Amino acid sequence: MLPRFGASVVSENQSKSEMEIRYQLSIKVPATAYDSLYLGLSTLAAHLDHRYSNVEDVTERYYDLKTRIRNKKALEQRYLDLLNKAVVMKDMLEIEAQLNQVRTEVEQLEGQFNYLSQQVAFSTIQLSFYEVLPYAYDKPTRRGFGARVLSSLATGWQGFLSFLVGVLALWPFFCLGRAFGGSSASGDKAGKHVSPRAPLSRA
């Protein structure tokens, strides 16, 4: 589309994230084709988020620079005429100094005028658009039978080790329980007394 309107891209930038790819373009287009290209680019978007147009009127500045350049060149010509008529060295040096200053000012004004002429002849379009990336679902990897068996064995072994550590941690309490239990049983046996049974009388 750009070549059809005599436009060109002068700068571009691209950035990417997990959700989208974003592009930013700066486009130079002839002022006469600005409206057509502007509308054409707007129709290409699947969804238009934002659109902004700004027109700066530089007509007054354009003609002001043109007039100042014309006046400075007229002054330059007068200094040249004076320089040709001067006979005293001092006057010639003063005229040359003024002439050099005027020529410097003319060069500066002409540079501004040329830049402004390009601005008038061309317009700039700042285009920003993005592409939404599809959602990437990370499917879990299915492990084989052998890998699952090894994982189960490892899990079972870890469980057995944890159980063994727990039993060892309770071993002192088990020994104390046995000791107190044995002492209590001995005391009960020592305290028991069996009285002799009286003989039964027979009638």
PDB file of C-alpha atoms in Angstrom:
ATOM      1  CA  MET A   1       0.000   0.000   0.000  1.00  0.00           C
ATOM      2  CA  LEU A   2       2.776   2.479   0.836  1.00  0.00           C
ATOM      3  CA  PRO A   3       4.415   2.558  -2.640  1.00  0.00           C
ATOM      4  CA  ARG A   4       1.029   3.279  -4.203  1.00  0.00           C
ATOM      5  CA  PHE A   5       0.878   6.569  -2.287  1.00  0.00           C
ATOM      6  CA  GLY A   6       4.576   7.401  -2.582  1.00  0.00           C
ATOM      7  CA  ALA A   7       5.065   6.761   1.142  1.00  0.00           C
ATOM      8  CA  SER A   8       7.973   5.099   2.919  1.00  0.00           C
ATOM      9  CA  VAL A   9       8.848   3.838   6.398  1.00  0.00           C
ATOM     10  CA  VAL A  10      11.521   6.001   8.040  1.00  0.00           C
ATOM     11  CA  SER A  11      11.695   4.138  11.367  1.00  0.00           C
ATOM     12  CA  GLU A  12      10.246   1.006  12.919  1.00  0.00           C
ATOM     13  CA  ASN A  13      10.252  -0.768  16.250  1.00  0.00           C
ATOM     14  CA  GLN A  14       9.037  -4.195  17.364  1.00  0.00           C
ATOM     15  CA  SER A  15       8.460  -5.617  20.830  1.00  0.00           C
ATOM     16  CA  LYS A  16       7.156  -9.024  21.880  1.00  0.00           C
ATOM     17  CA  SER A  17       5.557 -10.350  25.037  1.00  0.00           C
ATOM     18  CA  GLU A  18       3.816 -13.583  25.989  1.00  0.00           C
ATOM     19  CA  MET A  19       0.462 -12.137  24.919  1.00  0.00           C
ATOM     20  CA  GLU A  20       1.193 -10.076  21.792  1.00  0.00           C
ATOM     21  CA  ILE A  21       3.654  -8.687  19.247  1.00  0.00           C
ATOM     22  CA  ARG A  22       3.552  -4.889  18.953  1.00  0.00           C
ATOM     23  CA  TYR A  23       4.849  -2.827  16.023  1.00  0.00           C
ATOM     24  CA  GLN A  24       5.480   0.926  15.759  1.00  0.00           C
ATOM     25  CA  LEU A  25       6.121   2.561  12.376  1.00  0.00           C
ATOM     26  CA  SER A  26       6.898   6.131  11.367  1.00  0.00           C
ATOM     27  CA  ILE A  27       5.720   6.734   7.789  1.00  0.00           C
ATOM     28  CA  LYS A  28       6.503   9.685   5.527  1.00  0.00           C
ATOM     29  CA  VAL A  29       3.858  10.398   2.892  1.00  0.00           C
ATOM     30  CA  PRO A  30       3.349  13.293   0.448  1.00  0.00           C
ATOM     31  CA  ALA A  31       0.943  15.819   1.918  1.00  0.00           C
ATOM     32  CA  THR A  32      -1.395  15.403  -1.056  1.00  0.00           C
ATOM     33  CA  ALA A  33      -1.778  11.662  -0.313  1.00  0.00           C
ATOM     34  CA  TYR A  34      -2.008  11.924   3.471  1.00  0.00           C
ATOM     35  CA  ASP A  35      -5.784  11.591   3.781  1.00  0.00           C
ATOM     36  CA  SER A  36      -6.016   8.646   1.370  1.00  0.00           C
ATOM     37  CA  LEU A  37      -3.254   6.670   3.074  1.00  0.00           C
ATOM     38  CA  TYR A  38      -4.564   7.556   6.529  1.00  0.00           C
ATOM     39  CA  LEU A  39      -8.001   6.152   5.727  1.00  0.00           C
ATOM     40  CA  GLY A  40      -6.530   3.149   3.928  1.00  0.00           C
ATOM     41  CA  LEU A  41      -4.448   2.141   6.934  1.00  0.00           C
ATOM     42  CA  SER A  42      -7.457   2.521   9.218  1.00  0.00           C
ATOM     43  CA  THR A  43      -9.453  -0.012   7.174  1.00  0.00           C
ATOM     44  CA  LEU A  44      -6.731  -2.665   7.492  1.00  0.00           C
ATOM     45  CA  ALA A  45      -7.179  -3.048  11.237  1.00  0.00           C
ATOM     46  CA  ALA A  46      -9.426  -5.845  12.507  1.00  0.00           C
ATOM     47  CA  HIS A  47     -10.155  -3.653  15.526  1.00  0.00           C
ATOM     48  CA  LEU A  48      -9.291   0.047  15.783  1.00  0.00           C
ATOM     49  CA  ASP A  49      -8.325   0.995  19.344  1.00  0.00           C
ATOM     50  CA  HIS A  50      -7.365   4.626  18.829  1.00  0.00           C
ATOM     51  CA  ARG A  51      -6.989   7.133  15.997  1.00  0.00           C
ATOM     52  CA  TYR A  52      -5.637  10.668  16.227  1.00  0.00           C
ATOM     53  CA  SER A  53      -4.831  13.247  13.557  1.00  0.00           C
ATOM     54  CA  ASN A  54      -3.057  16.564  14.065  1.00  0.00           C
ATOM     55  CA  VAL A  55      -2.553  19.163  11.336  1.00  0.00           C
ATOM     56  CA  GLU A  56      -0.116  22.016  11.975  1.00  0.00           C
ATOM     57  CA  ASP A  57      -0.565  25.132   9.865  1.00  0.00           C
ATOM     58  CA  VAL A  58       2.902  26.433   8.952  1.00  0.00           C
ATOM     59  CA  THR A  59       1.798  28.773   6.173  1.00  0.00           C
ATOM     60  CA  GLU A  60       2.594  31.941   8.131  1.00  0.00           C
ATOM     61  CA  ARG A  61       6.036  30.718   9.167  1.00  0.00           C
ATOM     62  CA  TYR A  62       6.752  29.551   5.614  1.00  0.00           C
ATOM     63  CA  TYR A  63       6.102  32.942   4.042  1.00  0.00           C
ATOM     64  CA  ASP A  64       7.836  34.761   6.898  1.00  0.00           C
ATOM     65  CA  LEU A  65      11.063  32.858   6.242  1.00  0.00           C
ATOM     66  CA  LYS A  66      10.727  33.450   2.527  1.00  0.00           C
ATOM     67  CA  THR A  67      10.408  37.214   3.076  1.00  0.00           C
ATOM     68  CA  ARG A  68      13.346  37.366   5.501  1.00  0.00           C
ATOM     69  CA  ILE A  69      15.584  35.525   3.050  1.00  0.00           C
ATOM     70  CA  ARG A  70      14.646  37.915   0.260  1.00  0.00           C
ATOM     71  CA  ASN A  71      15.420  40.947   2.432  1.00  0.00           C
ATOM     72  CA  LYS A  72      18.753  39.533   3.597  1.00  0.00           C
ATOM     73  CA  LYS A  73      19.810  38.813   0.036  1.00  0.00           C
ATOM     74  CA  ALA A  74      18.906  42.367  -0.947  1.00  0.00           C
ATOM     75  CA  LEU A  75      21.068  43.627   1.932  1.00  0.00           C
ATOM     76  CA  GLU A  76      23.875  41.354   0.788  1.00  0.00           C
ATOM     77  CA  GLN A  77      23.725  42.888  -2.685  1.00  0.00           C
ATOM     78  CA  ARG A  78      23.939  46.413  -1.265  1.00  0.00           C
ATOM     79  CA  TYR A  79      27.040  45.490   0.737  1.00  0.00           C
ATOM     80  CA  LEU A  80      28.577  44.078  -2.427  1.00  0.00           C
ATOM     81  CA  ASP A  81      27.902  47.341  -4.247  1.00  0.00           C
ATOM     82  CA  LEU A  82      29.462  49.320  -1.385  1.00  0.00           C
ATOM     83  CA  LEU A  83      32.468  47.030  -1.348  1.00  0.00           C
ATOM     84  CA  ASN A  84      33.051  47.633  -5.050  1.00  0.00           C
ATOM     85  CA  LYS A  85      32.928  51.404  -4.533  1.00  0.00           C
ATOM     86  CA  ALA A  86      35.085  51.502  -1.390  1.00  0.00           C
ATOM     87  CA  VAL A  87      38.629  52.825  -1.757  1.00  0.00           C
ATOM     88  CA  VAL A  88      39.730  53.091   1.862  1.00  0.00           C
ATOM     89  CA  MET A  89      41.030  49.856   3.381  1.00  0.00           C
ATOM     90  CA  LYS A  90      39.276  50.455   6.697  1.00  0.00           C
ATOM     91  CA  ASP A  91      35.908  50.848   4.964  1.00  0.00           C
ATOM     92  CA  MET A  92      36.511  47.737   2.899  1.00  0.00           C
ATOM     93  CA  LEU A  93      37.239  45.655   6.011  1.00  0.00           C
ATOM     94  CA  GLU A  94      34.111  46.897   7.797  1.00  0.00           C
ATOM     95  CA  ILE A  95      31.937  46.184   4.758  1.00  0.00           C
ATOM     96  CA  GLU A  96      33.381  42.687   4.389  1.00  0.00           C
ATOM     97  CA  ALA A  97      32.637  41.947   8.062  1.00  0.00           C
ATOM     98  CA  GLN A  98      29.019  43.051   7.627  1.00  0.00           C
ATOM     99  CA  LEU A  99      28.786  41.089   4.393  1.00  0.00           C
ATOM    100  CA  ASN A 100      30.007  37.879   6.029  1.00  0.00           C
ATOM    101  CA  GLN A 101      27.491  38.264   8.846  1.00  0.00           C
ATOM    102  CA  VAL A 102      24.622  38.744   6.390  1.00  0.00           C
ATOM    103  CA  ARG A 103      25.685  35.706   4.374  1.00  0.00           C
ATOM    104  CA  THR A 104      25.776  33.585   7.553  1.00  0.00           C
ATOM    105  CA  GLU A 105      22.245  34.696   8.424  1.00  0.00           C
ATOM    106  CA  VAL A 106      21.070  33.901   4.891  1.00  0.00           C
ATOM    107  CA  GLU A 107      22.478  30.362   5.145  1.00  0.00           C
ATOM    108  CA  GLN A 108      20.712  29.775   8.467  1.00  0.00           C
ATOM    109  CA  LEU A 109      17.394  31.081   7.143  1.00  0.00           C
ATOM    110  CA  GLU A 110      17.687  29.003   3.985  1.00  0.00           C
ATOM    111  CA  GLY A 111      18.325  25.884   6.085  1.00  0.00           C
ATOM    112  CA  GLN A 112      15.168  26.540   8.112  1.00  0.00           C
ATOM    113  CA  PHE A 113      13.239  27.269   4.927  1.00  0.00           C
ATOM    114  CA  ASN A 114      14.345  24.025   3.259  1.00  0.00           C
ATOM    115  CA  TYR A 115      13.425  21.995   6.337  1.00  0.00           C
ATOM    116  CA  LEU A 116      10.039  23.671   6.528  1.00  0.00           C
ATOM    117  CA  SER A 117       9.497  23.068   2.814  1.00  0.00           C
ATOM    118  CA  GLN A 118      10.009  19.348   3.370  1.00  0.00           C
ATOM    119  CA  GLN A 119       7.606  19.453   6.296  1.00  0.00           C
ATOM    120  CA  VAL A 120       5.012  21.102   4.092  1.00  0.00           C
ATOM    121  CA  ALA A 121       5.576  18.681   1.217  1.00  0.00           C
ATOM    122  CA  PHE A 122       5.436  15.562   3.413  1.00  0.00           C
ATOM    123  CA  SER A 123       3.320  14.449   6.336  1.00  0.00           C
ATOM    124  CA  THR A 124       4.179  11.936   9.046  1.00  0.00           C
ATOM    125  CA  ILE A 125       1.960   9.069  10.186  1.00  0.00           C
ATOM    126  CA  GLN A 126       2.788   7.326  13.455  1.00  0.00           C
ATOM    127  CA  LEU A 127       1.290   3.845  13.146  1.00  0.00           C
ATOM    128  CA  SER A 128       1.060   1.417  16.071  1.00  0.00           C
ATOM    129  CA  PHE A 129      -0.527  -2.019  15.739  1.00  0.00           C
ATOM    130  CA  TYR A 130      -0.299  -5.387  17.467  1.00  0.00           C
ATOM    131  CA  GLU A 131      -0.917  -9.075  16.871  1.00  0.00           C
ATOM    132  CA  VAL A 132      -2.473 -11.175  19.625  1.00  0.00           C
ATOM    133  CA  LEU A 133      -0.621 -14.458  20.072  1.00  0.00           C
ATOM    134  CA  PRO A 134      -2.565 -17.739  20.544  1.00  0.00           C
ATOM    135  CA  TYR A 135      -2.620 -19.144  24.044  1.00  0.00           C
ATOM    136  CA  ALA A 136       0.075 -21.796  24.418  1.00  0.00           C
ATOM    137  CA  TYR A 137      -1.136 -24.679  26.649  1.00  0.00           C
ATOM    138  CA  ASP A 138       1.720 -26.678  28.137  1.00  0.00           C
ATOM    139  CA  LYS A 139       0.471 -30.272  27.976  1.00  0.00           C
ATOM    140  CA  PRO A 140       2.005 -32.412  30.737  1.00  0.00           C
ATOM    141  CA  THR A 141       4.357 -35.097  29.489  1.00  0.00           C
ATOM    142  CA  ARG A 142       2.959 -38.631  29.883  1.00  0.00           C
ATOM    143  CA  ARG A 143       5.494 -40.868  31.604  1.00  0.00           C
ATOM    144  CA  GLY A 144       6.047 -44.474  30.594  1.00  0.00           C
ATOM    145  CA  PHE A 145       5.159 -47.542  32.687  1.00  0.00           C
ATOM    146  CA  GLY A 146       8.749 -48.156  33.761  1.00  0.00           C
ATOM    147  CA  ALA A 147       9.169 -44.570  34.947  1.00  0.00           C
ATOM    148  CA  ARG A 148       5.966 -44.760  36.951  1.00  0.00           C
ATOM    149  CA  VAL A 149       7.057 -48.078  38.576  1.00  0.00           C
ATOM    150  CA  LEU A 150      10.398 -46.580  39.585  1.00  0.00           C
ATOM    151  CA  SER A 151       8.633 -43.505  40.954  1.00  0.00           C
ATOM    152  CA  SER A 152       6.273 -45.704  43.009  1.00  0.00           C
ATOM    153  CA  LEU A 153       9.181 -47.747  44.396  1.00  0.00           C
ATOM    154  CA  ALA A 154      11.030 -44.588  45.339  1.00  0.00           C
ATOM    155  CA  THR A 155       7.931 -43.199  47.047  1.00  0.00           C
ATOM    156  CA  GLY A 156       7.365 -46.470  48.941  1.00  0.00           C
ATOM    157  CA  TRP A 157      10.987 -46.633  50.081  1.00  0.00           C
ATOM    158  CA  GLN A 158      10.842 -43.059  51.327  1.00  0.00           C
ATOM    159  CA  GLY A 159       7.671 -43.918  53.243  1.00  0.00           C
ATOM    160  CA  PHE A 160       9.322 -46.956  54.843  1.00  0.00           C
ATOM    161  CA  LEU A 161      12.327 -44.894  55.907  1.00  0.00           C
ATOM    162  CA  SER A 162      10.034 -42.277  57.428  1.00  0.00           C
ATOM    163  CA  PHE A 163       8.199 -45.014  59.378  1.00  0.00           C
ATOM    164  CA  LEU A 164      11.473 -46.487  60.612  1.00  0.00           C
ATOM    165  CA  VAL A 165      12.684 -43.092  61.805  1.00  0.00           C
ATOM    166  CA  GLY A 166       9.405 -42.628  63.680  1.00  0.00           C
ATOM    167  CA  VAL A 167       9.728 -46.012  65.401  1.00  0.00           C
ATOM    168  CA  LEU A 168      13.295 -45.279  66.465  1.00  0.00           C
ATOM    169  CA  ALA A 169      12.192 -41.945  67.865  1.00  0.00           C
ATOM    170  CA  LEU A 170       9.578 -43.711  70.065  1.00  0.00           C
ATOM    171  CA  TRP A 171      11.975 -46.470  71.246  1.00  0.00           C
ATOM    172  CA  PRO A 172      12.992 -44.748  74.554  1.00  0.00           C
ATOM    173  CA  PHE A 173       9.339 -44.323  75.523  1.00  0.00           C
ATOM    174  CA  PHE A 174       8.715 -47.997  74.759  1.00  0.00           C
ATOM    175  CA  CYS A 175      11.583 -49.048  77.051  1.00  0.00           C
ATOM    176  CA  LEU A 176      10.313 -46.826  79.873  1.00  0.00           C
ATOM    177  CA  GLY A 177       6.861 -48.280  79.476  1.00  0.00           C
ATOM    178  CA  ARG A 178       8.201 -51.798  79.743  1.00  0.00           C
ATOM    179  CA  ALA A 179      10.201 -50.929  82.875  1.00  0.00           C
ATOM    180  CA  PHE A 180       7.265 -49.334  84.682  1.00  0.00           C
ATOM    181  CA  GLY A 181       4.995 -52.119  83.605  1.00  0.00           C
ATOM    182  CA  GLY A 182       7.336 -54.822  85.026  1.00  0.00           C
ATOM    183  CA  SER A 183       7.647 -53.068  88.382  1.00  0.00           C
ATOM    184  CA  SER A 184       3.884 -52.808  88.779  1.00  0.00           C
ATOM    185  CA  ALA A 185       3.381 -56.472  88.010  1.00  0.00           C
ATOM    186  CA  SER A 186       5.976 -57.552  90.611  1.00  0.00           C
ATOM    187  CA  GLY A 187       4.350 -55.421  93.274  1.00  0.00           C
ATOM    188  CA  ASP A 188       0.949 -56.947  92.629  1.00  0.00           C
ATOM    189  CA  LYS A 189       2.315 -60.493  92.965  1.00  0.00           C
ATOM    190  CA  ALA A 190       4.071 -59.686  96.257  1.00  0.00           C
ATOM    191  CA  GLY A 191       0.940 -58.221  97.825  1.00  0.00           C
ATOM    192  CA  LYS A 192      -1.312 -61.180  97.133  1.00  0.00           C
ATOM    193  CA  HIS A 193      -1.961 -63.696 100.089  1.00  0.00           C
ATOM    194  CA  VAL A 194      -3.844 -66.929  99.694  1.00  0.00           C
ATOM    195  CA  SER A 195      -5.652 -67.953 102.901  1.00  0.00           C
ATOM    196  CA  PRO A 196      -5.874 -71.705 103.644  1.00  0.00           C
ATOM    197  CA  ARG A 197      -9.245 -73.227 103.051  1.00  0.00           C
ATOM    198  CA  ALA A 198     -11.032 -74.711 106.122  1.00  0.00           C
ATOM    199  CA  PRO A 199     -11.796 -78.410 105.911  1.00  0.00           C
ATOM    200  CA  LEU A 200     -15.372 -79.268 105.178  1.00  0.00           C
ATOM    201  CA  SER A 201     -17.203 -81.031 107.995  1.00  0.00           C
ATOM    202  CA  ARG A 202     -19.059 -84.129 107.156  1.00  0.00           C
ATOM    203  CA  ALA A 203     -22.368 -84.923 108.841  1.00  0.00           C
TER     204      ALA A 203
END
